[in-house]
Tab-separated table of C-alpha atoms in Angstrom:
chain	number	residue	atom	x	y	z
P	1	VAL	CA	-4.846	-1.040	9.566
P	2	LEU	CA	-5.778	-2.345	6.112
P	3	GLU	CA	-9.266	-1.383	4.940
P	4	GLY	CA	-11.287	-2.520	1.955
P	5	THR	CA	-13.513	-5.413	1.005
P	6	GLY	CA	-11.582	-8.356	-0.429
P	7	PHE	CA	-8.104	-7.227	0.651
P	8	VAL	CA	-5.758	-9.627	2.436
P	9	LEU	CA	-2.629	-8.541	4.305
P	10	SER	CA	0.432	-10.192	2.808
P	11	SER	CA	3.378	-8.601	4.644
P	12	VAL	CA	4.709	-5.665	6.622
P	13	LYS	CA	8.494	-5.474	6.506
P	14	PRO	CA	11.471	-3.123	6.318
P	15	ALA	CA	12.364	-1.962	2.794
P	16	GLN	CA	15.310	-3.514	0.968
P	17	GLN	CA	17.067	-0.124	0.993
P	18	GLY	CA	16.821	2.724	3.493
P	19	SER	CA	14.318	3.107	6.296
P	20	PRO	CA	10.886	2.929	4.594
P	21	LEU	CA	8.361	0.331	5.669
P	22	VAL	CA	6.848	-1.963	3.024
P	23	LEU	CA	3.109	-2.697	3.229
P	24	ARG	CA	1.897	-5.455	0.932
P	25	CYS	CA	-1.599	-6.789	0.375
P	26	TYR	CA	-3.610	-8.327	-2.419
P	27	ASN	CA	-7.115	-8.040	-3.763
P	28	ALA	CA	-8.658	-11.500	-3.390
P	29	ALA	CA	-11.854	-10.422	-5.139
P	30	ASP	CA	-12.847	-11.005	-8.751
P	31	ARG	CA	-13.443	-7.275	-9.232
P	32	LYS	CA	-11.555	-3.995	-8.984
P	33	ALA	CA	-11.582	-2.634	-5.422
P	34	ALA	CA	-10.640	0.473	-3.454
P	35	GLY	CA	-8.598	0.058	-0.289
P	36	ALA	CA	-6.731	2.137	2.256
P	37	TRP	CA	-4.018	1.876	4.860
P	38	ARG	CA	-4.863	3.795	8.053
P	39	PHE	CA	-2.118	4.747	10.531
P	40	GLY	CA	-2.310	5.728	14.210
P	41	GLU	CA	0.405	8.317	13.627
P	42	GLY	CA	0.858	10.164	10.364
P	43	VAL	CA	3.443	9.086	7.805
P	44	LYS	CA	5.592	11.523	5.800
P	45	SER	CA	5.266	9.904	2.377
P	46	ALA	CA	3.769	6.936	0.552
P	47	HIS	CA	4.719	5.451	-2.816
P	48	ARG	CA	3.184	2.585	-4.733
P	49	VAL	CA	5.947	0.337	-6.075
P	50	ARG	CA	6.431	-2.950	-7.874
P	51	ALA	CA	7.080	-6.085	-5.820
P	52	ASP	CA	10.839	-5.479	-6.239
P	53	GLU	CA	10.285	-2.025	-4.629
P	54	ARG	CA	11.203	-0.087	-7.799
P	55	GLU	CA	9.374	2.319	-10.124
P	56	SER	CA	7.589	4.314	-7.468
P	57	GLN	CA	4.445	6.384	-7.924
P	58	ALA	CA	3.696	8.961	-5.207
P	59	LEU	CA	0.370	8.539	-3.413
P	60	VAL	CA	-1.698	11.268	-1.786
P	61	LEU	CA	-1.722	11.329	2.001
P	62	GLU	CA	-4.979	12.258	3.718
P	63	GLY	CA	-5.848	13.217	7.287
P	64	ARG	CA	-2.416	14.611	8.188
P	65	GLY	CA	-0.677	11.533	6.810
P	66	LYS	CA	-2.909	9.018	8.564
P	67	VAL	CA	-4.621	7.576	5.462
P	68	VAL	CA	-3.258	6.290	2.137
P	69	ARG	CA	-5.834	5.164	-0.433
P	70	PHE	CA	-5.283	2.920	-3.457
P	71	VAL	CA	-7.181	0.912	-6.072
P	72	ALA	CA	-6.352	-2.659	-7.095
P	73	GLU	CA	-7.393	-4.756	-10.051
P	74	PRO	CA	-8.836	-8.245	-9.423
P	75	HIS	CA	-6.222	-10.483	-7.730
P	76	GLU	CA	-3.592	-7.715	-7.929
P	77	ILE	CA	-0.778	-7.498	-5.368
P	78	VAL	CA	-0.307	-3.954	-4.020
P	79	THR	CA	3.015	-2.858	-2.530
P	80	ILE	CA	3.334	0.521	-0.804
P	81	LEU	CA	6.441	2.067	0.784
P	82	VAL	CA	5.837	4.514	3.624
P	83	THR	CA	8.252	6.741	5.540
């Protein structure tokens, strides 16, 4: 589940390489916003990546891997790989 005011789900798809899942959304607001992905079952890892799924930055998992938080600039697209 995507949480956060102003966020719009863009896609959920398999990664280009390997088995990770790609979660993509964008901040439709005119201001910086905090968002989160919430999972029914915990994930092992989460990385913020560019749209081409490269240059990853590890994200902190909360609640036994059930929550991944992020911040997005106005109108920014956010892409996260989870395993």
